[in-house]
Backbone as numpy.savetxt, mean C-alpha at the origin, in Angstrom:
# Nx Ny Nz CAx CAy CAz Cx Cy Cz
5.77 -0.92 -10.86 6.70 0.03 -10.27 5.90 1.21 -9.72
6.21 1.60 -8.54 5.48 2.64 -7.85 6.00 4.03 -8.20
5.08 4.97 -8.51 5.50 6.35 -8.75 5.63 7.14 -7.46
5.26 6.54 -6.32 5.41 7.25 -5.06 6.72 6.81 -4.42
7.39 7.74 -3.77 8.70 7.45 -3.20 8.55 7.05 -1.74
8.68 5.76 -1.49 8.56 5.24 -0.13 9.74 4.32 0.13
10.44 4.57 1.21 11.45 3.62 1.66 10.74 2.65 2.58
11.09 1.40 2.50 10.43 0.38 3.32 9.51 -0.45 2.45
8.92 -1.49 3.03 8.03 -2.37 2.26 6.83 -1.61 1.71
6.49 -1.89 0.46 5.36 -1.23 -0.18 4.74 -2.14 -1.22
3.42 -2.27 -1.17 2.68 -2.97 -2.20 1.87 -1.92 -2.93
2.27 -1.63 -4.16 1.62 -0.62 -4.99 0.77 -1.34 -6.02
-0.50 -0.99 -6.08 -1.43 -1.59 -7.04 -2.10 -0.47 -7.82
-1.91 -0.46 -9.12 -2.58 0.55 -9.91 -1.84 0.94 -11.15
-2.33 2.02 -11.72 -1.75 2.59 -12.93 -1.25 3.99 -12.57
-0.76 4.69 -13.55 -0.27 6.03 -13.28 -1.37 6.99 -12.84
-2.62 6.72 -13.23 -3.71 7.64 -12.91 -4.51 7.25 -11.67
-4.40 6.02 -11.22 -5.14 5.58 -10.03 -4.35 4.47 -9.35
-4.24 4.57 -8.03 -3.50 3.53 -7.31 -3.96 3.44 -5.87
-3.60 2.34 -5.26 -3.69 2.16 -3.82 -2.37 1.51 -3.41
-1.82 1.94 -2.30 -0.55 1.39 -1.83 -0.65 1.08 -0.35
-0.15 -0.07 0.02 -0.02 -0.47 1.42 1.47 -0.40 1.70
1.87 0.45 2.64 3.30 0.69 2.83 3.64 0.87 4.31
4.88 0.53 4.62 5.45 0.82 5.94 6.62 1.75 5.69
6.34 3.06 5.61 7.40 4.02 5.29 8.49 4.06 6.36
9.69 4.23 5.90 10.83 4.41 6.80 11.44 5.77 6.50
11.72 6.52 7.54 12.32 7.84 7.38 13.83 7.68 7.43
14.50 8.24 6.44 15.96 8.17 6.37 16.55 9.26 7.26
17.24 8.87 8.35 17.77 9.86 9.28 18.89 10.72 8.70
19.38 10.40 7.49 20.46 11.20 6.90 19.93 12.28 5.97
18.63 12.33 5.73 18.06 13.34 4.84 18.13 14.72 5.48
18.45 15.76 4.70 18.59 17.10 5.27 17.36 17.57 6.07
16.16 17.32 5.57 14.96 17.75 6.29 14.82 17.05 7.63
15.21 15.79 7.68 15.14 15.04 8.93 16.18 15.57 9.91
17.37 15.87 9.41 18.42 16.41 10.26 17.99 17.74 10.89
17.39 18.59 10.10 16.94 19.90 10.60 15.82 19.70 11.63
14.84 18.86 11.29 13.72 18.63 12.22 14.19 18.02 13.52
15.14 17.10 13.46 15.67 16.47 14.67 16.38 17.50 15.54
17.17 18.36 14.89 17.88 19.40 15.64 16.89 20.33 16.32
15.84 20.72 15.59 14.82 21.60 16.17 14.09 20.93 17.32
13.91 19.61 17.23 13.21 18.87 18.29 14.14 18.53 19.45
15.46 18.72 19.25 16.42 18.43 20.31 16.69 16.96 20.52
16.56 16.17 19.45 16.82 14.73 19.54 17.76 14.33 18.40
18.28 13.11 18.48 19.14 12.62 17.41 18.29 12.33 16.17
18.89 12.39 14.98 18.14 12.07 13.76 17.56 10.65 13.80
18.30 9.70 14.37 17.82 8.32 14.45 16.59 8.22 15.36
16.63 8.96 16.46 15.48 8.95 17.38 14.28 9.64 16.73
14.54 10.72 15.99 13.46 11.44 15.32 12.81 10.56 14.25
13.64 9.84 13.48 13.12 8.99 12.41 12.32 7.82 12.96
12.72 7.31 14.10 11.99 6.19 14.70 12.21 4.90 13.94
11.52 3.86 14.36 11.74 2.53 13.79 11.07 2.31 12.45
10.19 3.19 11.99 9.51 2.96 10.71 8.62 1.75 10.78
7.79 1.67 11.82 6.97 0.48 11.99 5.47 0.74 11.91
5.09 1.89 11.35 3.66 2.20 11.21 3.24 2.01 9.76
2.29 1.12 9.55 1.76 0.88 8.22 0.80 2.00 7.83
0.70 2.23 6.52 -0.20 3.27 6.00 -0.81 2.79 4.69
-1.96 3.34 4.39 -2.60 3.15 3.09 -2.59 4.51 2.41
-2.12 4.53 1.16 -2.12 5.75 0.35 -2.91 5.45 -0.91
-3.63 6.44 -1.42 -4.44 6.19 -2.61 -4.65 7.47 -3.39
-4.97 7.29 -4.67 -5.28 8.40 -5.56 -6.12 7.83 -6.69
-7.04 8.64 -7.21 -7.82 8.18 -8.35 -7.53 9.06 -9.56
-8.19 8.80 -10.66 -7.92 9.52 -11.90 -8.23 11.00 -11.78
-9.09 11.39 -10.83 -9.46 12.79 -10.63 -8.61 13.46 -9.55
-7.51 12.83 -9.16 -6.64 13.33 -8.10 -7.36 13.50 -6.77
-8.34 12.63 -6.54 -9.01 12.58 -5.25 -8.34 11.48 -4.46
-7.39 11.84 -3.66 -6.65 10.81 -2.95 -6.40 11.21 -1.53
-5.56 10.44 -0.93 -5.20 10.70 0.44 -4.48 9.51 1.03
-4.60 9.39 2.30 -3.96 8.27 2.97 -4.28 8.31 4.45
-3.96 7.22 5.10 -4.18 7.13 6.53 -3.26 6.08 7.11
-2.93 6.28 8.38 -2.07 5.32 9.09 -2.91 4.20 9.67
-2.24 3.08 9.91 -2.87 1.90 10.50 -2.15 1.55 11.79
-2.39 2.30 12.86 -1.69 2.02 14.12 -1.96 0.59 14.56
-0.92 -0.07 14.97 -1.06 -1.44 15.45 -0.98 -2.51 14.38
-1.01 -2.11 13.09 -0.88 -3.11 12.02 0.54 -3.67 12.06
0.66 -4.96 11.72 1.95 -5.63 11.79 2.32 -6.20 10.43
3.60 -6.50 10.27 4.10 -7.09 9.02 3.37 -8.39 8.70
3.08 -9.18 9.70 2.43 -10.48 9.46 1.05 -10.28 8.83
0.36 -9.21 9.18 -0.95 -8.95 8.60 -0.83 -8.49 7.15
0.17 -7.69 6.87 0.40 -7.26 5.49 0.78 -8.45 4.62
1.59 -9.35 5.17 1.98 -10.55 4.44 0.78 -11.45 4.19
-0.10 -11.58 5.17 -1.29 -12.42 5.01 -2.20 -11.86 3.91
-2.32 -10.54 3.83 -3.10 -9.92 2.78 -2.49 -10.22 1.41
-1.17 -10.05 1.29 -0.49 -10.33 0.02 -0.62 -11.79 -0.36
-0.51 -12.68 0.60 -0.65 -14.11 0.32 -2.07 -14.43 -0.15
-3.06 -13.82 0.51 -4.46 -14.02 0.11 -4.67 -13.54 -1.33
-4.08 -12.42 -1.68 -4.19 -11.89 -3.04 -3.49 -12.80 -4.04
-2.32 -13.32 -3.69 -1.62 -14.27 -4.57 -2.49 -15.50 -4.85
-3.09 -16.05 -3.80 -3.95 -17.24 -3.97 -5.16 -16.92 -4.86
-5.75 -15.75 -4.68 -6.90 -15.37 -5.49 -6.51 -15.25 -6.96
-5.34 -14.65 -7.23 -4.88 -14.52 -8.61 -4.59 -15.88 -9.22
-3.99 -16.77 -8.44 -3.65 -18.11 -8.93 -4.90 -18.90 -9.29
-6.01 -18.66 -8.59 -7.25 -19.37 -8.87 -7.84 -18.96 -10.21
-7.50 -17.77 -10.70 -7.95 -17.34 -12.02 -9.42 -16.98 -12.11
-10.09 -16.81 -10.98 -11.51 -16.49 -10.93 -11.70 -15.09 -10.36
-12.87 -14.47 -10.60 -13.14 -13.19 -9.94 -12.96 -13.35 -8.42
-12.49 -12.30 -7.78 -12.18 -12.42 -6.35 -12.52 -11.15 -5.59
-12.61 -11.33 -4.28 -12.65 -10.23 -3.32 -11.64 -10.58 -2.23
-10.73 -9.66 -1.98 -9.69 -9.86 -0.96 -9.77 -8.65 -0.03
-9.73 -8.92 1.28 -9.85 -7.84 2.25 -8.65 -7.78 3.18
-8.30 -6.56 3.53 -7.31 -6.30 4.57 -8.06 -5.54 5.65
-8.51 -6.26 6.64 -9.32 -5.64 7.69 -10.54 -4.99 7.09
-11.01 -3.90 7.72 -12.15 -3.18 7.18 -11.73 -1.90 6.47
-10.43 -1.76 6.19 -9.93 -0.53 5.58 -9.57 -0.66 4.11
-9.43 -1.90 3.59 -9.06 -2.08 2.19 -9.69 -3.36 1.66
-10.42 -3.22 0.57 -10.98 -4.38 -0.11 -10.68 -4.26 -1.59
-10.23 -5.34 -2.19 -9.97 -5.38 -3.62 -10.94 -6.35 -4.27
-11.59 -5.92 -5.34 -12.42 -6.79 -6.16 -11.74 -6.87 -7.51
-11.53 -8.09 -8.00 -10.84 -8.24 -9.27 -11.49 -9.28 -10.15
-11.29 -9.11 -11.45 -11.75 -10.11 -12.41 -10.73 -10.20 -13.53
-10.54 -11.42 -14.03 -9.56 -11.58 -15.11 -10.07 -10.95 -16.40
-9.11 -10.42 -17.17 -9.42 -9.84 -18.46 -8.20 -10.03 -19.35
-8.21 -11.10 -20.13 -7.05 -11.43 -20.95 -5.88 -11.77 -20.05
-4.75 -11.15 -20.26 -3.57 -11.39 -19.43 -3.44 -10.41 -18.28
-4.57 -9.80 -17.92 -4.54 -8.78 -16.87 -5.68 -9.03 -15.88
-5.67 -8.25 -14.83 -6.75 -8.25 -13.84 -7.31 -6.85 -13.76
-8.62 -6.73 -13.89 -9.29 -5.45 -13.71 -9.65 -5.38 -12.23
-9.09 -4.39 -11.54 -9.20 -4.33 -10.08 -9.86 -3.02 -9.64
-10.78 -3.17 -8.70 -11.42 -2.04 -8.03 -11.01 -2.10 -6.57
-10.57 -0.97 -6.05 -10.17 -0.89 -4.64 -11.20 -0.07 -3.87
-11.53 -0.54 -2.69 -12.41 0.17 -1.78 -11.59 0.48 -0.54
-11.37 1.76 -0.26 -10.58 2.16 0.91 -11.47 2.92 1.88
-11.27 2.64 3.15 -12.07 3.30 4.20 -11.17 3.56 5.40
-10.85 4.83 5.65 -10.04 5.12 6.83 -10.74 4.59 8.09
-10.01 3.89 8.95 -10.64 3.30 10.14 -11.35 4.33 11.02
-10.86 5.54 11.06 -11.44 6.55 11.95 -12.55 7.36 11.28
-12.81 7.15 9.96 -13.78 7.97 9.26 -14.41 7.20 8.11
-15.38 6.35 8.42 -16.03 5.52 7.40 -16.71 6.38 6.33
-17.10 7.59 6.67 -17.75 8.47 5.70 -16.79 8.89 4.59
-15.49 8.77 4.83 -14.49 9.15 3.83 -14.12 7.99 2.90
-14.88 6.91 2.94 -14.59 5.75 2.09 -14.62 6.15 0.62
-13.73 5.54 -0.15 -13.66 5.82 -1.58 -13.53 4.52 -2.36
-14.03 4.57 -3.59 -13.88 3.46 -4.52 -13.00 3.95 -5.66
-11.97 3.17 -5.97 -11.03 3.54 -7.02 -10.96 2.44 -8.07
-11.14 2.81 -9.31 -10.98 1.88 -10.43 -9.50 1.90 -10.80
-8.80 0.81 -10.49 -7.36 0.77 -10.72 -6.99 0.40 -12.14
-7.95 -0.06 -12.91 -7.69 -0.40 -14.30 -7.22 -1.83 -14.46
-6.72 -2.13 -15.66 -6.24 -3.47 -15.98 -4.77 -3.58 -15.57
-4.49 -4.45 -14.60 -3.13 -4.65 -14.10 -2.58 -5.93 -14.71
-1.46 -5.85 -15.43 -0.88 -7.04 -16.06 -0.58 -8.13 -15.02
-1.09 -9.33 -15.26 -0.95 -10.43 -14.31 0.50 -10.74 -13.94
1.43 -10.87 -14.90 2.80 -11.20 -14.51 3.44 -10.15 -13.61
3.20 -8.87 -13.90 3.76 -7.80 -13.08 3.14 -7.80 -11.69
1.84 -8.03 -11.63 1.15 -8.05 -10.35 1.69 -9.17 -9.46
1.85 -10.35 -10.04 2.40 -11.47 -9.26 3.84 -11.20 -8.83
4.64 -10.61 -9.72 6.03 -10.29 -9.37 6.08 -9.25 -8.25
5.21 -8.24 -8.32 5.17 -7.22 -7.27 4.78 -7.82 -5.92
3.83 -8.75 -5.95 3.42 -9.41 -4.71 4.57 -10.20 -4.11
5.31 -10.90 -4.95 6.44 -11.70 -4.46 7.53 -10.79 -3.89
7.82 -9.70 -4.58 8.81 -8.74 -4.09 8.38 -8.16 -2.75
7.12 -7.80 -2.63 6.59 -7.24 -1.39 6.75 -8.26 -0.25
6.37 -9.49 -0.51 6.45 -10.50 0.55 7.90 -10.76 0.97
8.83 -10.74 0.01 10.25 -10.90 0.36 10.76 -9.74 1.19
10.23 -8.53 0.91 10.68 -7.36 1.67 10.24 -7.44 3.14
9.26 -8.25 3.42 8.76 -8.40 4.79 9.53 -9.48 5.56
10.20 -10.35 4.82 10.90 -11.47 5.48 12.11 -11.04 6.25
């Protein structure tokens, strides 16, 4: 379960102290802040909110060194392919490396009924800002359920 509030498809991987999330946020045009911003911009709230079709990566580590970046041009099919690749890696039960382009790489190894996962994030526009996050031991059943939920949200 994600502690970050995102409407739209979201794959959250991590613990309360460190996480990485791949999300396609959707702005709710009925929210008071959106209504005010739309009025100030002179457009309808629906036009201001837009289609919610820009993917983003958000992350945070145990030291609160986090951030995020948008992925212009990323599509649902690519997010689904990443999730499917991760599902296959988990099913194999062996240490794995799964990549989503050059902006997100997950390295994992089994540990009892969990997976110890390290995430490597690199904003496409600033490779120098790359970070490595130790996500901790993620319970295998929850991880697989989250992946399935994420993939259904894309359908």
